[in-house]
């Protein structure tokens, strides 16, 4: 996009939404569908304390499955609302802001980012701003510095606490969590053995 004056007032935004819950098995195209929706970016159509954002990265994590069954399990996030865009951990760029804490161009992290190209978000769903000067690649905030890295850290550093020189076995070692669990165990001086579903992994 160009200057503020050149910005489109309305954009067509592709988004993934859930049209039916999948009570068991793998959700398919019967449950998850792609559509195009018009999103007004006009400053007057953005409610107070909301921002208009352009999605940059989305993290597709296993917990999302539990939000598509139609039954709240009390463990994870609530069920997605039918016919609304699904939500995920993601990183977005603020295009327009109606909140004094956020400005055009800010890069923000949210645990409830619509899986859509553009969206309007209440600022209380923004976890934090990311600092481009930190030198940390933004996607790292969704992986090693995000929930997968945190889950691995809890497993190794809080629950497992393996001693240096001991053996650590990591299943799904090429997965989002497993790859960090193995590295954390190695940093503690452990011998790490991982299993994966294929030689390529
Ligand atoms: N991602 C997170 O932020 C997060 C947070 C908290 C907890 N968790 C939990 O941590 C676990 C791993 O998450 P992840 O994000 O690393 O998942 P992932 O990247 O999607 O990896 C999942 C891997 O698990 C393996 N797998 C699938 N079915 C299996 C089975 N029946 N027996 C053994 N391995 C199987 C497969 O690896 P192979 O093809 O190599 O076998 C698959 O690629 C999940 O149980 C998840 O719910 C994840």
PDB file of C-alpha atoms and ligand atoms in Angstrom:
ATOM      1  CA  UNK A   1       0.000   0.000   0.000  1.00  0.00           C
ATOM      2  CA  UNK A   2       1.124   3.599  -0.586  1.00  0.00           C
ATOM      3  CA  UNK A   3       0.569   6.757   1.437  1.00  0.00           C
ATOM      4  CA  UNK A   4      -2.401   7.117   3.776  1.00  0.00           C
ATOM      5  CA  UNK A   5      -4.240   9.108   1.111  1.00  0.00           C
ATOM      6  CA  UNK A   6      -3.715   6.337  -1.423  1.00  0.00           C
ATOM      7  CA  UNK A   7      -4.924   3.582   0.880  1.00  0.00           C
ATOM      8  CA  UNK A   8      -7.956   1.708  -0.288  1.00  0.00           C
ATOM      9  CA  UNK A   9     -11.002   2.374   1.841  1.00  0.00           C
ATOM     10  CA  UNK A  10     -12.317  -1.156   1.306  1.00  0.00           C
ATOM     11  CA  UNK A  11     -10.372  -4.326   0.617  1.00  0.00           C
ATOM     12  CA  UNK A  12     -11.458  -7.793  -0.395  1.00  0.00           C
ATOM     13  CA  UNK A  13      -9.995 -10.119   2.216  1.00  0.00           C
ATOM     14  CA  UNK A  14      -9.777 -13.872   1.921  1.00  0.00           C
ATOM     15  CA  UNK A  15     -10.521 -15.658   5.195  1.00  0.00           C
ATOM     16  CA  UNK A  16     -10.894 -19.198   6.540  1.00  0.00           C
ATOM     17  CA  UNK A  17     -14.052 -19.815   8.532  1.00  0.00           C
ATOM     18  CA  UNK A  18     -15.737 -22.806  10.118  1.00  0.00           C
ATOM     19  CA  UNK A  19     -19.099 -23.752   8.614  1.00  0.00           C
ATOM     20  CA  UNK A  20     -19.699 -26.908  10.700  1.00  0.00           C
ATOM     21  CA  UNK A  21     -18.083 -28.500  13.741  1.00  0.00           C
ATOM     22  CA  UNK A  22     -16.101 -31.708  13.292  1.00  0.00           C
ATOM     23  CA  UNK A  23     -16.950 -33.762  16.387  1.00  0.00           C
ATOM     24  CA  UNK A  24     -14.394 -36.455  15.515  1.00  0.00           C
ATOM     25  CA  UNK A  25     -11.752 -37.174  12.912  1.00  0.00           C
ATOM     26  CA  UNK A  26      -9.851 -34.632  10.877  1.00  0.00           C
ATOM     27  CA  UNK A  27     -11.688 -31.429   9.892  1.00  0.00           C
ATOM     28  CA  UNK A  28     -12.145 -31.328   6.117  1.00  0.00           C
ATOM     29  CA  UNK A  29     -13.467 -28.942   3.490  1.00  0.00           C
ATOM     30  CA  UNK A  30     -16.928 -29.869   4.843  1.00  0.00           C
ATOM     31  CA  UNK A  31     -16.007 -27.920   7.974  1.00  0.00           C
ATOM     32  CA  UNK A  32     -13.362 -25.357   7.003  1.00  0.00           C
ATOM     33  CA  UNK A  33     -14.044 -23.078   4.060  1.00  0.00           C
ATOM     34  CA  UNK A  34     -12.385 -20.130   2.322  1.00  0.00           C
ATOM     35  CA  UNK A  35     -14.346 -17.046   1.314  1.00  0.00           C
ATOM     36  CA  UNK A  36     -13.771 -13.437   0.394  1.00  0.00           C
ATOM     37  CA  UNK A  37     -15.182 -10.682   2.593  1.00  0.00           C
ATOM     38  CA  UNK A  38     -15.179  -6.894   2.235  1.00  0.00           C
ATOM     39  CA  UNK A  39     -13.346  -5.119   5.031  1.00  0.00           C
ATOM     40  CA  UNK A  40     -13.717  -1.362   5.334  1.00  0.00           C
ATOM     41  CA  UNK A  41     -10.482   0.330   6.328  1.00  0.00           C
ATOM     42  CA  UNK A  42     -12.037   3.784   6.404  1.00  0.00           C
ATOM     43  CA  UNK A  43     -11.074   5.410   9.684  1.00  0.00           C
ATOM     44  CA  UNK A  44     -14.737   6.138  10.464  1.00  0.00           C
ATOM     45  CA  UNK A  45     -15.634   2.442  10.243  1.00  0.00           C
ATOM     46  CA  UNK A  46     -12.992   1.388  12.797  1.00  0.00           C
ATOM     47  CA  UNK A  47     -14.468   1.376  16.323  1.00  0.00           C
ATOM     48  CA  UNK A  48     -12.599   3.134  19.142  1.00  0.00           C
ATOM     49  CA  UNK A  49      -9.798   1.043  20.669  1.00  0.00           C
ATOM     50  CA  UNK A  50      -9.621  -1.117  17.538  1.00  0.00           C
ATOM     51  CA  UNK A  51      -6.992  -1.392  14.829  1.00  0.00           C
ATOM     52  CA  UNK A  52      -7.192  -2.449  11.194  1.00  0.00           C
ATOM     53  CA  UNK A  53      -4.446  -4.981  10.493  1.00  0.00           C
ATOM     54  CA  UNK A  54      -2.898  -6.850   7.601  1.00  0.00           C
ATOM     55  CA  UNK A  55      -1.934 -10.392   8.573  1.00  0.00           C
ATOM     56  CA  UNK A  56       1.727 -11.295   8.061  1.00  0.00           C
ATOM     57  CA  UNK A  57       2.121 -14.729   9.719  1.00  0.00           C
ATOM     58  CA  UNK A  58      -0.266 -17.267  11.240  1.00  0.00           C
ATOM     59  CA  UNK A  59       0.723 -20.244  13.396  1.00  0.00           C
ATOM     60  CA  UNK A  60      -1.387 -23.355  12.811  1.00  0.00           C
ATOM     61  CA  UNK A  61      -1.076 -25.301  16.074  1.00  0.00           C
ATOM     62  CA  UNK A  62      -2.623 -28.578  17.295  1.00  0.00           C
ATOM     63  CA  UNK A  63      -4.826 -26.851  19.919  1.00  0.00           C
ATOM     64  CA  UNK A  64      -6.896 -25.425  17.056  1.00  0.00           C
ATOM     65  CA  UNK A  65      -8.369 -28.890  16.528  1.00  0.00           C
ATOM     66  CA  UNK A  66      -9.945 -28.713  19.990  1.00  0.00           C
ATOM     67  CA  UNK A  67     -11.743 -25.473  19.079  1.00  0.00           C
ATOM     68  CA  UNK A  68     -13.624 -27.094  16.178  1.00  0.00           C
ATOM     69  CA  UNK A  69     -15.416 -29.998  17.867  1.00  0.00           C
ATOM     70  CA  UNK A  70     -18.519 -28.113  18.987  1.00  0.00           C
ATOM     71  CA  UNK A  71     -17.878 -29.210  22.605  1.00  0.00           C
ATOM     72  CA  UNK A  72     -16.012 -27.095  25.126  1.00  0.00           C
ATOM     73  CA  UNK A  73     -13.456 -29.315  26.852  1.00  0.00           C
ATOM     74  CA  UNK A  74     -12.492 -26.755  29.459  1.00  0.00           C
ATOM     75  CA  UNK A  75      -8.815 -27.245  28.606  1.00  0.00           C
ATOM     76  CA  UNK A  76      -8.205 -25.063  25.604  1.00  0.00           C
ATOM     77  CA  UNK A  77      -9.791 -22.046  23.998  1.00  0.00           C
ATOM     78  CA  UNK A  78     -13.575 -21.870  23.526  1.00  0.00           C
ATOM     79  CA  UNK A  79     -15.200 -23.232  20.363  1.00  0.00           C
ATOM     80  CA  UNK A  80     -15.058 -21.046  17.279  1.00  0.00           C
ATOM     81  CA  UNK A  81     -18.358 -19.462  16.297  1.00  0.00           C
ATOM     82  CA  UNK A  82     -19.838 -21.029  13.171  1.00  0.00           C
ATOM     83  CA  UNK A  83     -19.576 -18.882  10.044  1.00  0.00           C
ATOM     84  CA  UNK A  84     -16.930 -16.640  11.589  1.00  0.00           C
ATOM     85  CA  UNK A  85     -13.263 -16.519  10.666  1.00  0.00           C
ATOM     86  CA  UNK A  86     -11.209 -18.895  12.781  1.00  0.00           C
ATOM     87  CA  UNK A  87      -8.628 -17.337  15.120  1.00  0.00           C
ATOM     88  CA  UNK A  88      -5.004 -18.288  15.679  1.00  0.00           C
ATOM     89  CA  UNK A  89      -1.720 -17.006  17.050  1.00  0.00           C
ATOM     90  CA  UNK A  90      -0.380 -14.583  14.477  1.00  0.00           C
ATOM     91  CA  UNK A  91       1.575 -11.469  13.639  1.00  0.00           C
ATOM     92  CA  UNK A  92       0.088  -8.514  11.787  1.00  0.00           C
ATOM     93  CA  UNK A  93       0.907  -5.003  10.650  1.00  0.00           C
ATOM     94  CA  UNK A  94      -1.294  -2.165  11.855  1.00  0.00           C
ATOM     95  CA  UNK A  95      -2.733  -0.300   8.879  1.00  0.00           C
ATOM     96  CA  UNK A  96      -4.949   2.121  10.761  1.00  0.00           C
ATOM     97  CA  UNK A  97      -5.440   2.701  14.462  1.00  0.00           C
ATOM     98  CA  UNK A  98      -8.186   4.086  16.654  1.00  0.00           C
ATOM     99  CA  UNK A  99      -6.146   3.564  19.814  1.00  0.00           C
ATOM    100  CA  UNK A 100      -3.439   5.907  21.083  1.00  0.00           C
ATOM    101  CA  UNK A 101      -1.172   2.956  22.014  1.00  0.00           C
ATOM    102  CA  UNK A 102      -0.893   1.746  18.396  1.00  0.00           C
ATOM    103  CA  UNK A 103       0.239   3.509  15.229  1.00  0.00           C
ATOM    104  CA  UNK A 104       0.211   2.738  11.531  1.00  0.00           C
ATOM    105  CA  UNK A 105       3.064   0.371  10.749  1.00  0.00           C
ATOM    106  CA  UNK A 106       3.307  -1.209  14.213  1.00  0.00           C
ATOM    107  CA  UNK A 107       3.919  -4.962  14.140  1.00  0.00           C
ATOM    108  CA  UNK A 108       1.682  -6.712  16.659  1.00  0.00           C
ATOM    109  CA  UNK A 109       1.320 -10.204  18.084  1.00  0.00           C
ATOM    110  CA  UNK A 110      -2.111 -11.635  18.887  1.00  0.00           C
ATOM    111  CA  UNK A 111      -3.351 -14.987  20.181  1.00  0.00           C
ATOM    112  CA  UNK A 112      -6.693 -14.302  18.499  1.00  0.00           C
ATOM    113  CA  UNK A 113      -5.800 -13.097  15.028  1.00  0.00           C
ATOM    114  CA  UNK A 114      -8.472 -13.923  12.428  1.00  0.00           C
ATOM    115  CA  UNK A 115      -7.083 -16.262   9.766  1.00  0.00           C
ATOM    116  CA  UNK A 116      -7.790 -13.577   7.190  1.00  0.00           C
ATOM    117  CA  UNK A 117      -5.771 -11.226   5.042  1.00  0.00           C
ATOM    118  CA  UNK A 118      -7.247  -8.100   6.700  1.00  0.00           C
ATOM    119  CA  UNK A 119      -9.293  -7.607   9.831  1.00  0.00           C
ATOM    120  CA  UNK A 120     -10.446  -5.155  12.478  1.00  0.00           C
ATOM    121  CA  UNK A 121      -9.282  -6.154  15.949  1.00  0.00           C
ATOM    122  CA  UNK A 122     -10.088  -4.832  19.423  1.00  0.00           C
ATOM    123  CA  UNK A 123      -6.799  -3.778  21.018  1.00  0.00           C
ATOM    124  CA  UNK A 124      -7.392  -5.947  24.076  1.00  0.00           C
ATOM    125  CA  UNK A 125      -6.785  -8.937  21.755  1.00  0.00           C
ATOM    126  CA  UNK A 126      -3.289  -7.654  20.931  1.00  0.00           C
ATOM    127  CA  UNK A 127      -0.687  -9.346  23.114  1.00  0.00           C
ATOM    128  CA  UNK A 128       2.187  -6.966  22.420  1.00  0.00           C
ATOM    129  CA  UNK A 129       4.044  -4.887  19.879  1.00  0.00           C
ATOM    130  CA  UNK A 130       7.149  -6.414  18.324  1.00  0.00           C
ATOM    131  CA  UNK A 131      10.296  -4.307  17.997  1.00  0.00           C
ATOM    132  CA  UNK A 132      11.837  -4.486  14.504  1.00  0.00           C
ATOM    133  CA  UNK A 133      15.134  -3.196  15.982  1.00  0.00           C
ATOM    134  CA  UNK A 134      15.488  -6.243  18.230  1.00  0.00           C
ATOM    135  CA  UNK A 135      17.010  -8.219  15.361  1.00  0.00           C
ATOM    136  CA  UNK A 136      14.725 -11.155  16.180  1.00  0.00           C
ATOM    137  CA  UNK A 137      12.978 -12.485  13.064  1.00  0.00           C
ATOM    138  CA  UNK A 138       9.257 -11.917  13.584  1.00  0.00           C
ATOM    139  CA  UNK A 139       8.208 -15.555  12.902  1.00  0.00           C
ATOM    140  CA  UNK A 140      10.379 -16.620  15.876  1.00  0.00           C
ATOM    141  CA  UNK A 141       7.747 -15.034  18.129  1.00  0.00           C
ATOM    142  CA  UNK A 142       5.370 -17.781  16.944  1.00  0.00           C
ATOM    143  CA  UNK A 143       7.844 -20.657  17.244  1.00  0.00           C
ATOM    144  CA  UNK A 144      10.880 -20.639  19.555  1.00  0.00           C
ATOM    145  CA  UNK A 145       9.657 -17.555  21.475  1.00  0.00           C
ATOM    146  CA  UNK A 146       5.999 -18.525  21.133  1.00  0.00           C
ATOM    147  CA  UNK A 147       3.791 -21.235  22.562  1.00  0.00           C
ATOM    148  CA  UNK A 148       5.629 -24.189  20.923  1.00  0.00           C
ATOM    149  CA  UNK A 149       8.931 -23.039  22.451  1.00  0.00           C
ATOM    150  CA  UNK A 150       7.221 -22.338  25.758  1.00  0.00           C
ATOM    151  CA  UNK A 151       5.624 -25.806  25.798  1.00  0.00           C
ATOM    152  CA  UNK A 152       9.035 -27.385  25.143  1.00  0.00           C
ATOM    153  CA  UNK A 153      10.640 -25.236  27.840  1.00  0.00           C
ATOM    154  CA  UNK A 154       7.991 -26.246  30.398  1.00  0.00           C
ATOM    155  CA  UNK A 155       8.493 -29.898  29.488  1.00  0.00           C
ATOM    156  CA  UNK A 156      12.278 -29.863  29.763  1.00  0.00           C
ATOM    157  CA  UNK A 157      13.094 -27.113  32.235  1.00  0.00           C
ATOM    158  CA  UNK A 158      10.126 -27.281  34.630  1.00  0.00           C
ATOM    159  CA  UNK A 159       8.741 -30.811  34.473  1.00  0.00           C
ATOM    160  CA  UNK A 160      11.578 -33.000  33.210  1.00  0.00           C
ATOM    161  CA  UNK A 161      14.700 -31.236  34.490  1.00  0.00           C
ATOM    162  CA  UNK A 162      16.964 -33.921  33.005  1.00  0.00           C
ATOM    163  CA  UNK A 163      20.481 -34.071  34.449  1.00  0.00           C
ATOM    164  CA  UNK A 164      23.541 -33.454  32.273  1.00  0.00           C
ATOM    165  CA  UNK A 165      24.708 -36.712  30.719  1.00  0.00           C
ATOM    166  CA  UNK A 166      21.302 -38.401  30.989  1.00  0.00           C
ATOM    167  CA  UNK A 167      19.327 -39.725  28.024  1.00  0.00           C
ATOM    168  CA  UNK A 168      16.280 -37.815  26.779  1.00  0.00           C
ATOM    169  CA  UNK A 169      13.792 -39.270  24.313  1.00  0.00           C
ATOM    170  CA  UNK A 170      11.639 -36.846  22.290  1.00  0.00           C
ATOM    171  CA  UNK A 171       8.697 -38.196  20.285  1.00  0.00           C
ATOM    172  CA  UNK A 172       7.408 -36.130  17.328  1.00  0.00           C
ATOM    173  CA  UNK A 173      10.936 -34.675  17.414  1.00  0.00           C
ATOM    174  CA  UNK A 174      10.529 -32.842  14.093  1.00  0.00           C
ATOM    175  CA  UNK A 175       7.292 -31.179  15.262  1.00  0.00           C
ATOM    176  CA  UNK A 176       6.796 -27.631  16.451  1.00  0.00           C
ATOM    177  CA  UNK A 177       7.396 -28.525  20.105  1.00  0.00           C
ATOM    178  CA  UNK A 178       9.730 -31.496  19.685  1.00  0.00           C
ATOM    179  CA  UNK A 179      12.416 -29.605  17.781  1.00  0.00           C
ATOM    180  CA  UNK A 180      12.829 -27.176  20.679  1.00  0.00           C
ATOM    181  CA  UNK A 181      12.548 -29.838  23.381  1.00  0.00           C
ATOM    182  CA  UNK A 182      15.504 -31.656  21.827  1.00  0.00           C
ATOM    183  CA  UNK A 183      17.616 -28.512  21.619  1.00  0.00           C
ATOM    184  CA  UNK A 184      16.842 -27.510  25.211  1.00  0.00           C
ATOM    185  CA  UNK A 185      17.815 -30.959  26.431  1.00  0.00           C
ATOM    186  CA  UNK A 186      21.077 -30.764  24.480  1.00  0.00           C
ATOM    187  CA  UNK A 187      21.799 -27.386  26.077  1.00  0.00           C
ATOM    188  CA  UNK A 188      21.535 -29.162  29.449  1.00  0.00           C
ATOM    189  CA  UNK A 189      24.187 -31.614  28.287  1.00  0.00           C
ATOM    190  CA  UNK A 190      21.843 -34.550  27.688  1.00  0.00           C
ATOM    191  CA  UNK A 191      22.068 -37.201  25.012  1.00  0.00           C
ATOM    192  CA  UNK A 192      18.926 -36.717  22.909  1.00  0.00           C
ATOM    193  CA  UNK A 193      17.214 -39.377  20.839  1.00  0.00           C
ATOM    194  CA  UNK A 194      14.202 -38.291  18.775  1.00  0.00           C
ATOM    195  CA  UNK A 195      11.632 -40.239  16.773  1.00  0.00           C
ATOM    196  CA  UNK A 196       9.906 -38.983  13.636  1.00  0.00           C
ATOM    197  CA  UNK A 197       7.423 -40.460  11.219  1.00  0.00           C
ATOM    198  CA  UNK A 198       9.784 -40.519   8.229  1.00  0.00           C
ATOM    199  CA  UNK A 199      13.464 -40.554   7.314  1.00  0.00           C
ATOM    200  CA  UNK A 200      13.088 -37.131   5.688  1.00  0.00           C
ATOM    201  CA  UNK A 201      12.030 -35.615   8.980  1.00  0.00           C
TER     202      UNK A 201
HETATM  203  N1  LIG B   1       2.364 -26.295  19.373  1.00  0.00           N
HETATM  204  C1  LIG B   1       2.104 -25.848  20.581  1.00  0.00           C
HETATM  205  O1  LIG B   1       2.173 -24.631  20.828  1.00  0.00           O
HETATM  206  C2  LIG B   1       1.744 -26.790  21.703  1.00  0.00           C
HETATM  207  C3  LIG B   1       1.541 -26.255  22.975  1.00  0.00           C
HETATM  208  C4  LIG B   1       1.233 -27.136  24.014  1.00  0.00           C
HETATM  209  C5  LIG B   1       1.084 -28.471  23.760  1.00  0.00           C
HETATM  210  N2  LIG B   1       1.249 -28.938  22.485  1.00  0.00           N
HETATM  211  C6  LIG B   1       1.097 -30.368  22.268  1.00  0.00           C
HETATM  212  O2  LIG B   1       2.384 -30.904  21.960  1.00  0.00           O
HETATM  213  C7  LIG B   1       2.241 -31.973  21.003  1.00  0.00           C
HETATM  214  C8  LIG B   1       3.082 -31.683  19.769  1.00  0.00           C
HETATM  215  O3  LIG B   1       2.665 -30.432  19.228  1.00  0.00           O
HETATM  216  P1  LIG B   1       3.408 -29.842  17.956  1.00  0.00           P
HETATM  217  O4  LIG B   1       2.969 -28.415  17.820  1.00  0.00           O
HETATM  218  O5  LIG B   1       4.856 -30.144  18.017  1.00  0.00           O
HETATM  219  O6  LIG B   1       2.713 -30.677  16.824  1.00  0.00           O
HETATM  220  P2  LIG B   1       3.135 -30.854  15.297  1.00  0.00           P
HETATM  221  O7  LIG B   1       4.255 -29.971  14.887  1.00  0.00           O
HETATM  222  O8  LIG B   1       1.866 -30.801  14.534  1.00  0.00           O
HETATM  223  O9  LIG B   1       3.697 -32.310  15.325  1.00  0.00           O
HETATM  224  C9  LIG B   1       2.841 -33.357  15.529  1.00  0.00           C
HETATM  225  C10 LIG B   1       3.605 -34.603  15.179  1.00  0.00           C
HETATM  226  O10 LIG B   1       3.202 -35.641  16.069  1.00  0.00           O
HETATM  227  C11 LIG B   1       3.497 -36.884  15.438  1.00  0.00           C
HETATM  228  N3  LIG B   1       2.366 -37.763  15.676  1.00  0.00           N
HETATM  229  C12 LIG B   1       1.117 -37.671  15.192  1.00  0.00           C
HETATM  230  N4  LIG B   1       0.358 -38.694  15.602  1.00  0.00           N
HETATM  231  C13 LIG B   1       1.165 -39.454  16.396  1.00  0.00           C
HETATM  232  C14 LIG B   1       0.961 -40.643  17.134  1.00  0.00           C
HETATM  233  N5  LIG B   1      -0.227 -41.240  17.127  1.00  0.00           N
HETATM  234  N6  LIG B   1       1.997 -41.126  17.854  1.00  0.00           N
HETATM  235  C15 LIG B   1       3.200 -40.494  17.873  1.00  0.00           C
HETATM  236  N7  LIG B   1       3.455 -39.357  17.170  1.00  0.00           N
HETATM  237  C16 LIG B   1       2.441 -38.851  16.456  1.00  0.00           C
HETATM  238  C17 LIG B   1       3.706 -36.587  13.963  1.00  0.00           C
HETATM  239  O11 LIG B   1       5.116 -36.639  13.759  1.00  0.00           O
HETATM  240  P3  LIG B   1       5.795 -37.768  12.930  1.00  0.00           P
HETATM  241  O12 LIG B   1       5.144 -37.736  11.569  1.00  0.00           O
HETATM  242  O13 LIG B   1       7.226 -37.406  12.895  1.00  0.00           O
HETATM  243  O14 LIG B   1       5.496 -39.042  13.684  1.00  0.00           O
HETATM  244  C18 LIG B   1       3.267 -35.146  13.820  1.00  0.00           C
HETATM  245  O15 LIG B   1       3.971 -34.457  12.810  1.00  0.00           O
HETATM  246  C19 LIG B   1       0.743 -32.065  20.686  1.00  0.00           C
HETATM  247  O16 LIG B   1       0.192 -33.066  21.507  1.00  0.00           O
HETATM  248  C20 LIG B   1       0.217 -30.710  21.078  1.00  0.00           C
HETATM  249  O17 LIG B   1      -1.145 -30.754  21.414  1.00  0.00           O
HETATM  250  C21 LIG B   1       1.594 -28.127  21.467  1.00  0.00           C
END
